[in-house]
Amino acid sequence: MAQLESRRAIVTGAAGALGAVICEVFAREGANVGGLDLNADGLAATGERVRAAGREWTGTAVDLTDFDAVQDATAGLIDRLGGVDVLVNCAGGGAVSFFHEMSPETWRTQMARNLDQVFNATRAVLPSMLAARSGRIINIASIAAVSGGRLVRGATAYAAAKAGVIGLTKALAIEVAEQGVTVNAIAPGAQATPGRDKDTPERREALLAQIPTRLLGNPEHLAEAIVFLAGPAGVNVTGVVLPLDGGHSI
Ligand SMILES: NC(=O)c1ccc[n+]([C@@H]2O[C@H](COP(=O)([O-])OP(=O)(O)OC[C@H]3O[C@@H](n4cnc5c(N)ncnc54)[C@H](O)[C@@H]3O)[C@@H](O)[C@H]2O)c1
């Protein structure tokens, strides 16, 4: 049985490697999906995948670091979806920069890309969820927030921003728990996305050597974990940070 039948979900970063898979798996589980991303062509491609799964799609290209633009774009999605039950904050991404030479601009950009946008999108959906006394928010953090990144030297700003996502998740979970809204985070380790295809064999082996299961994450499995948090069985799960990293952060 579909776990998200007739749920209305908004996914940020919906044009990206993980965001597109989350949208498609959500659609297979019965949800209608709204996507936000900078990349209009990528959004259209994700929309095709959602429609191929037989569900409704609406997407808006927006810079998620722009608070006012996100409020407007999200209001449009909520209007077209007829409400919002689930928000997945997936947009983000790291940039390698060594701390001793990092510019304030690089620091601020990483904070904006990985933390501010979670505030912007969550702030845009929360009033609707509180009014409905029901909602699920799932934030994509990173193993970097938990373990410092290990293999990737130069990830301090990204790790700090993703640790901020975890703090936001826990504090907001407490703030809205009695109003029927759950807030959880996923902390993925390295996923088998197309971005990993450029790894040299040496780098791949070094990465796998640090992962107890010796497996990269499967994006479909990550999406199914989010379905659990967004679906009926997740109703009493809140404030959790779920590592999906093959034991890398142990
Ligand atoms: N892929 C991994 O191995 C991995 C591991 C841990 C955490 N993560 C996290 O998972 C999330 C998704 O990763 P991914 O591999 O799909 O990355 P990706 O680069 O494929 O997708 C990220 C998406 O976010 C969008 N985006 C970035 N900044 C934006 C902005 N300001 N406004 C609008 N859209 C913006 C991009 O356009 C892109 O489509 C990210 O938050 C990332 O930090 C990924």
mmCIF file of C-alpha atoms in Angstrom, residues 12-235:
data_model
loop_
_atom_site.group_PDB
_atom_site.id
_atom_site.type_symbol
_atom_site.label_atom_id
_atom_site.label_comp_id
_atom_site.label_asym_id
_atom_site.label_seq_id
_atom_site.Cartn_x
_atom_site.Cartn_y
_atom_site.Cartn_z
ATOM 1 C CA THR A 12 13.854 21.741 -2.242
ATOM 2 C CA GLY A 13 16.818 20.891 -4.434
ATOM 3 C CA ALA A 14 14.358 18.869 -6.517
ATOM 4 C CA ALA A 15 16.547 19.145 -9.616
ATOM 5 C CA GLY A 16 19.566 17.618 -7.866
ATOM 6 C CA ALA A 17 20.746 14.021 -7.750
ATOM 7 C CA LEU A 18 19.097 13.120 -4.436
ATOM 8 C CA GLY A 19 16.178 15.552 -4.722
ATOM 9 C CA ALA A 20 15.031 14.060 -8.039
ATOM 10 C CA VAL A 21 15.073 10.535 -6.610
ATOM 11 C CA ILE A 22 13.166 11.694 -3.505
ATOM 12 C CA CYS A 23 10.498 13.284 -5.733
ATOM 13 C CA GLU A 24 10.169 10.141 -7.859
ATOM 14 C CA VAL A 25 9.970 7.775 -4.866
ATOM 15 C CA PHE A 26 7.458 10.099 -3.176
ATOM 16 C CA ALA A 27 5.328 9.956 -6.334
ATOM 17 C CA ARG A 28 5.548 6.155 -6.425
ATOM 18 C CA GLU A 29 4.310 6.221 -2.824
ATOM 19 C CA GLY A 30 1.270 8.263 -3.853
ATOM 20 C CA ALA A 31 2.310 11.877 -3.180
ATOM 21 C CA ASN A 32 1.767 14.900 -5.388
ATOM 22 C CA VAL A 33 4.993 16.869 -5.462
ATOM 23 C CA GLY A 34 6.097 20.490 -5.706
ATOM 24 C CA GLY A 35 9.772 21.212 -6.388
ATOM 25 C CA LEU A 36 11.971 24.236 -5.764
ATOM 26 C CA ASP A 37 15.453 24.644 -7.237
ATOM 27 C CA LEU A 38 17.630 27.153 -9.095
ATOM 28 C CA ASN A 39 17.788 24.801 -12.073
ATOM 29 C CA ALA A 40 14.635 25.175 -14.208
ATOM 30 C CA ASP A 41 15.633 22.491 -16.742
ATOM 31 C CA GLY A 42 16.414 20.051 -13.941
ATOM 32 C CA LEU A 43 13.041 20.764 -12.350
ATOM 33 C CA ALA A 44 11.311 19.976 -15.638
ATOM 34 C CA ALA A 45 13.194 16.653 -15.841
ATOM 35 C CA THR A 46 12.137 15.767 -12.284
ATOM 36 C CA GLY A 47 8.574 16.722 -13.176
ATOM 37 C CA GLU A 48 8.633 14.155 -15.983
ATOM 38 C CA ARG A 49 9.653 11.460 -13.493
ATOM 39 C CA VAL A 50 6.848 12.410 -11.079
ATOM 40 C CA ARG A 51 4.242 12.471 -13.853
ATOM 41 C CA ALA A 52 5.510 9.130 -15.198
ATOM 42 C CA ALA A 53 4.731 7.727 -11.748
ATOM 43 C CA GLY A 54 1.163 8.980 -12.188
ATOM 44 C CA ARG A 55 1.211 11.923 -9.773
ATOM 45 C CA GLU A 56 0.811 15.679 -10.044
ATOM 46 C CA TRP A 57 3.866 17.904 -10.298
ATOM 47 C CA THR A 58 4.462 21.616 -9.947
ATOM 48 C CA GLY A 59 7.877 23.223 -9.914
ATOM 49 C CA THR A 60 9.239 26.748 -9.503
ATOM 50 C CA ALA A 61 12.772 27.946 -10.210
ATOM 51 C CA VAL A 62 13.929 30.113 -7.301
ATOM 52 C CA ASP A 63 17.076 31.041 -5.406
ATOM 53 C CA LEU A 64 16.408 29.392 -2.056
ATOM 54 C CA THR A 65 18.752 31.819 -0.302
ATOM 55 C CA ASP A 66 16.376 34.717 -1.138
ATOM 56 C CA PHE A 67 13.843 34.825 1.727
ATOM 57 C CA ASP A 68 11.138 36.875 -0.005
ATOM 58 C CA ALA A 69 11.373 34.933 -3.267
ATOM 59 C CA VAL A 70 11.057 31.636 -1.367
ATOM 60 C CA GLN A 71 7.955 32.831 0.504
ATOM 61 C CA ASP A 72 6.315 33.769 -2.834
ATOM 62 C CA ALA A 73 7.376 30.605 -4.680
ATOM 63 C CA THR A 74 6.289 28.340 -1.827
ATOM 64 C CA ALA A 75 2.914 30.065 -1.494
ATOM 65 C CA GLY A 76 2.366 29.347 -5.196
ATOM 66 C CA LEU A 77 3.231 25.658 -4.751
ATOM 67 C CA ILE A 78 0.964 25.326 -1.697
ATOM 68 C CA ASP A 79 -1.837 26.948 -3.666
ATOM 69 C CA ARG A 80 -1.413 24.622 -6.659
ATOM 70 C CA LEU A 81 -1.012 21.489 -4.506
ATOM 71 C CA GLY A 82 -4.031 22.451 -2.381
ATOM 72 C CA GLY A 83 -1.961 22.480 0.837
ATOM 73 C CA VAL A 84 1.271 21.013 2.142
ATOM 74 C CA ASP A 85 1.792 17.933 4.309
ATOM 75 C CA VAL A 86 5.530 17.323 3.895
ATOM 76 C CA LEU A 87 8.612 19.491 3.359
ATOM 77 C CA VAL A 88 11.959 17.944 2.442
ATOM 78 C CA ASN A 89 14.827 20.425 2.673
ATOM 79 C CA CYS A 90 17.329 18.799 0.315
ATOM 80 C CA ALA A 91 18.988 21.725 -1.488
ATOM 81 C CA GLY A 92 22.585 22.367 -0.492
ATOM 82 C CA GLY A 93 26.126 21.436 -1.299
ATOM 83 C CA GLY A 94 29.705 21.805 -0.146
ATOM 84 C CA ALA A 95 32.697 23.712 -1.435
ATOM 85 C CA VAL A 96 36.234 22.843 -0.400
ATOM 86 C CA SER A 97 37.955 25.801 1.254
ATOM 87 C CA PHE A 98 40.740 25.622 3.814
ATOM 88 C CA PHE A 99 39.952 27.511 6.986
ATOM 89 C CA HIS A 100 43.231 29.443 7.299
ATOM 90 C CA GLU A 101 42.614 31.146 3.950
ATOM 91 C CA MET A 102 38.791 31.144 3.800
ATOM 92 C CA SER A 103 37.189 34.439 2.821
ATOM 93 C CA PRO A 104 34.152 35.778 4.679
ATOM 94 C CA GLU A 105 32.289 35.509 1.360
ATOM 95 C CA THR A 106 32.945 31.760 1.110
ATOM 96 C CA TRP A 107 31.864 31.289 4.740
ATOM 97 C CA ARG A 108 28.646 33.284 4.185
ATOM 98 C CA THR A 109 27.877 31.499 0.904
ATOM 99 C CA GLN A 110 28.155 28.098 2.560
ATOM 100 C CA MET A 111 25.915 29.231 5.432
ATOM 101 C CA ALA A 112 23.371 30.584 2.958
ATOM 102 C CA ARG A 113 23.410 27.488 0.745
ATOM 103 C CA ASN A 114 23.202 24.946 3.557
ATOM 104 C CA LEU A 115 21.473 26.665 6.491
ATOM 105 C CA ASP A 116 19.683 29.878 5.468
ATOM 106 C CA GLN A 117 17.716 28.071 2.781
ATOM 107 C CA VAL A 118 16.422 25.580 5.379
ATOM 108 C CA PHE A 119 15.151 28.547 7.401
ATOM 109 C CA ASN A 120 13.635 30.180 4.313
ATOM 110 C CA ALA A 121 11.691 27.141 3.077
ATOM 111 C CA THR A 122 10.665 25.929 6.528
ATOM 112 C CA ARG A 123 9.467 29.412 7.466
ATOM 113 C CA ALA A 124 7.390 29.390 4.272
ATOM 114 C CA VAL A 125 5.539 26.109 4.991
ATOM 115 C CA LEU A 126 5.260 26.110 8.782
ATOM 116 C CA PRO A 127 2.264 28.478 9.153
ATOM 117 C CA SER A 128 0.200 26.169 6.878
ATOM 118 C CA MET A 129 1.274 23.072 8.825
ATOM 119 C CA LEU A 130 0.516 24.699 12.187
ATOM 120 C CA ALA A 131 -2.899 25.818 10.938
ATOM 121 C CA ALA A 132 -3.596 22.221 9.823
ATOM 122 C CA ARG A 133 -2.103 20.875 13.089
ATOM 123 C CA SER A 134 -0.226 18.363 10.927
ATOM 124 C CA GLY A 135 3.048 18.302 9.045
ATOM 125 C CA ARG A 136 6.338 16.523 8.458
ATOM 126 C CA ILE A 137 9.624 18.328 7.898
ATOM 127 C CA ILE A 138 12.714 16.344 6.921
ATOM 128 C CA ASN A 139 16.069 18.115 6.626
ATOM 129 C CA ILE A 140 19.037 16.657 4.752
ATOM 130 C CA ALA A 141 22.104 17.312 6.889
ATOM 131 C CA SER A 142 25.365 15.395 6.348
ATOM 132 C CA ILE A 143 27.820 13.033 7.943
ATOM 133 C CA ALA A 144 30.140 16.083 7.831
ATOM 134 C CA ALA A 145 28.094 17.641 10.660
ATOM 135 C CA VAL A 146 28.579 14.572 12.810
ATOM 136 C CA SER A 147 32.125 13.471 12.012
ATOM 137 C CA GLY A 148 33.760 16.600 10.563
ATOM 138 C CA GLY A 149 33.918 15.138 7.080
ATOM 139 C CA ARG A 150 37.080 13.049 7.594
ATOM 140 C CA LEU A 151 37.974 12.343 3.972
ATOM 141 C CA VAL A 152 37.231 15.858 2.755
ATOM 142 C CA ARG A 153 39.668 18.336 4.233
ATOM 143 C CA GLY A 154 38.400 21.885 3.824
ATOM 144 C CA ALA A 155 34.773 21.224 4.802
ATOM 145 C CA THR A 156 34.565 23.434 7.909
ATOM 146 C CA ALA A 157 31.940 25.879 6.620
ATOM 147 C CA TYR A 158 29.817 23.068 5.170
ATOM 148 C CA ALA A 159 30.138 21.036 8.398
ATOM 149 C CA ALA A 160 29.226 24.060 10.521
ATOM 150 C CA ALA A 161 26.185 24.866 8.382
ATOM 151 C CA LYS A 162 24.980 21.245 8.414
ATOM 152 C CA ALA A 163 25.502 21.108 12.202
ATOM 153 C CA GLY A 164 23.281 24.186 12.267
ATOM 154 C CA VAL A 165 20.650 22.203 10.359
ATOM 155 C CA ILE A 166 20.778 19.530 13.075
ATOM 156 C CA GLY A 167 20.411 22.133 15.835
ATOM 157 C CA LEU A 168 17.498 23.742 14.002
ATOM 158 C CA THR A 169 15.888 20.299 13.569
ATOM 159 C CA LYS A 170 16.002 19.463 17.278
ATOM 160 C CA ALA A 171 14.920 22.886 18.548
ATOM 161 C CA LEU A 172 12.055 23.164 16.057
ATOM 162 C CA ALA A 173 10.966 19.575 16.818
ATOM 163 C CA ILE A 174 10.403 20.601 20.437
ATOM 164 C CA GLU A 175 8.750 23.894 19.485
ATOM 165 C CA VAL A 176 6.056 22.376 17.233
ATOM 166 C CA ALA A 177 5.601 18.840 18.614
ATOM 167 C CA GLU A 178 2.306 19.546 20.391
ATOM 168 C CA GLN A 179 0.886 21.057 17.206
ATOM 169 C CA GLY A 180 1.211 17.847 15.216
ATOM 170 C CA VAL A 181 4.335 18.741 13.248
ATOM 171 C CA THR A 182 7.407 16.480 13.317
ATOM 172 C CA VAL A 183 10.893 17.658 12.362
ATOM 173 C CA ASN A 184 13.686 15.183 11.625
ATOM 174 C CA ALA A 185 17.052 15.091 9.866
ATOM 175 C CA ILE A 186 18.919 12.599 7.720
ATOM 176 C CA ALA A 187 22.713 12.625 7.922
ATOM 177 C CA PRO A 188 23.863 10.864 4.739
ATOM 178 C CA GLY A 189 27.342 9.572 4.167
ATOM 179 C CA ALA A 190 28.705 9.386 0.623
ATOM 180 C CA GLN A 191 25.903 8.492 -1.775
ATOM 181 C CA ALA A 192 26.197 6.703 -5.113
ATOM 182 C CA THR A 193 25.213 9.795 -7.112
ATOM 183 C CA PRO A 194 26.624 10.693 -10.565
ATOM 184 C CA GLY A 195 28.981 13.141 -8.820
ATOM 185 C CA ARG A 196 30.956 10.177 -7.441
ATOM 186 C CA ASP A 197 31.654 8.817 -10.937
ATOM 187 C CA LYS A 198 34.692 11.075 -11.214
ATOM 188 C CA ASP A 199 36.380 9.397 -8.220
ATOM 189 C CA THR A 200 39.692 7.772 -9.100
ATOM 190 C CA PRO A 201 39.948 4.065 -8.123
ATOM 191 C CA GLU A 202 42.366 5.121 -5.351
ATOM 192 C CA ARG A 203 39.961 7.680 -3.939
ATOM 193 C CA ARG A 204 37.053 5.228 -4.152
ATOM 194 C CA GLU A 205 39.066 2.602 -2.269
ATOM 195 C CA ALA A 206 40.129 5.151 0.375
ATOM 196 C CA LEU A 207 36.489 6.121 0.838
ATOM 197 C CA LEU A 208 35.209 2.544 1.073
ATOM 198 C CA ALA A 209 37.994 1.675 3.518
ATOM 199 C CA GLN A 210 36.445 4.163 5.985
ATOM 200 C CA ILE A 211 32.909 2.776 5.655
ATOM 201 C CA PRO A 212 32.357 -0.325 7.811
ATOM 202 C CA THR A 213 29.818 -1.790 5.361
ATOM 203 C CA ARG A 214 32.080 -0.872 2.392
ATOM 204 C CA LEU A 215 28.952 0.404 0.598
ATOM 205 C CA LEU A 216 28.098 3.831 -0.782
ATOM 206 C CA GLY A 217 24.593 5.005 0.032
ATOM 207 C CA ASN A 218 21.822 4.105 -2.403
ATOM 208 C CA PRO A 219 19.698 7.244 -3.101
ATOM 209 C CA GLU A 220 16.540 5.097 -3.394
ATOM 210 C CA HIS A 221 17.156 3.748 0.102
ATOM 211 C CA LEU A 222 17.664 7.309 1.385
ATOM 212 C CA ALA A 223 14.360 8.300 -0.220
ATOM 213 C CA GLU A 224 12.605 5.321 1.404
ATOM 214 C CA ALA A 225 13.953 6.410 4.822
ATOM 215 C CA ILE A 226 12.393 9.822 4.193
ATOM 216 C CA VAL A 227 9.124 8.118 3.185
ATOM 217 C CA PHE A 228 9.136 6.410 6.589
ATOM 218 C CA LEU A 229 9.554 9.758 8.386
ATOM 219 C CA ALA A 230 6.867 11.354 6.186
ATOM 220 C CA GLY A 231 4.432 8.422 6.307
ATOM 221 C CA PRO A 232 2.001 6.917 8.824
ATOM 222 C CA ALA A 233 4.653 5.027 10.811
ATOM 223 C CA GLY A 234 6.638 8.235 11.403
ATOM 224 C CA VAL A 235 3.896 9.996 13.360
#
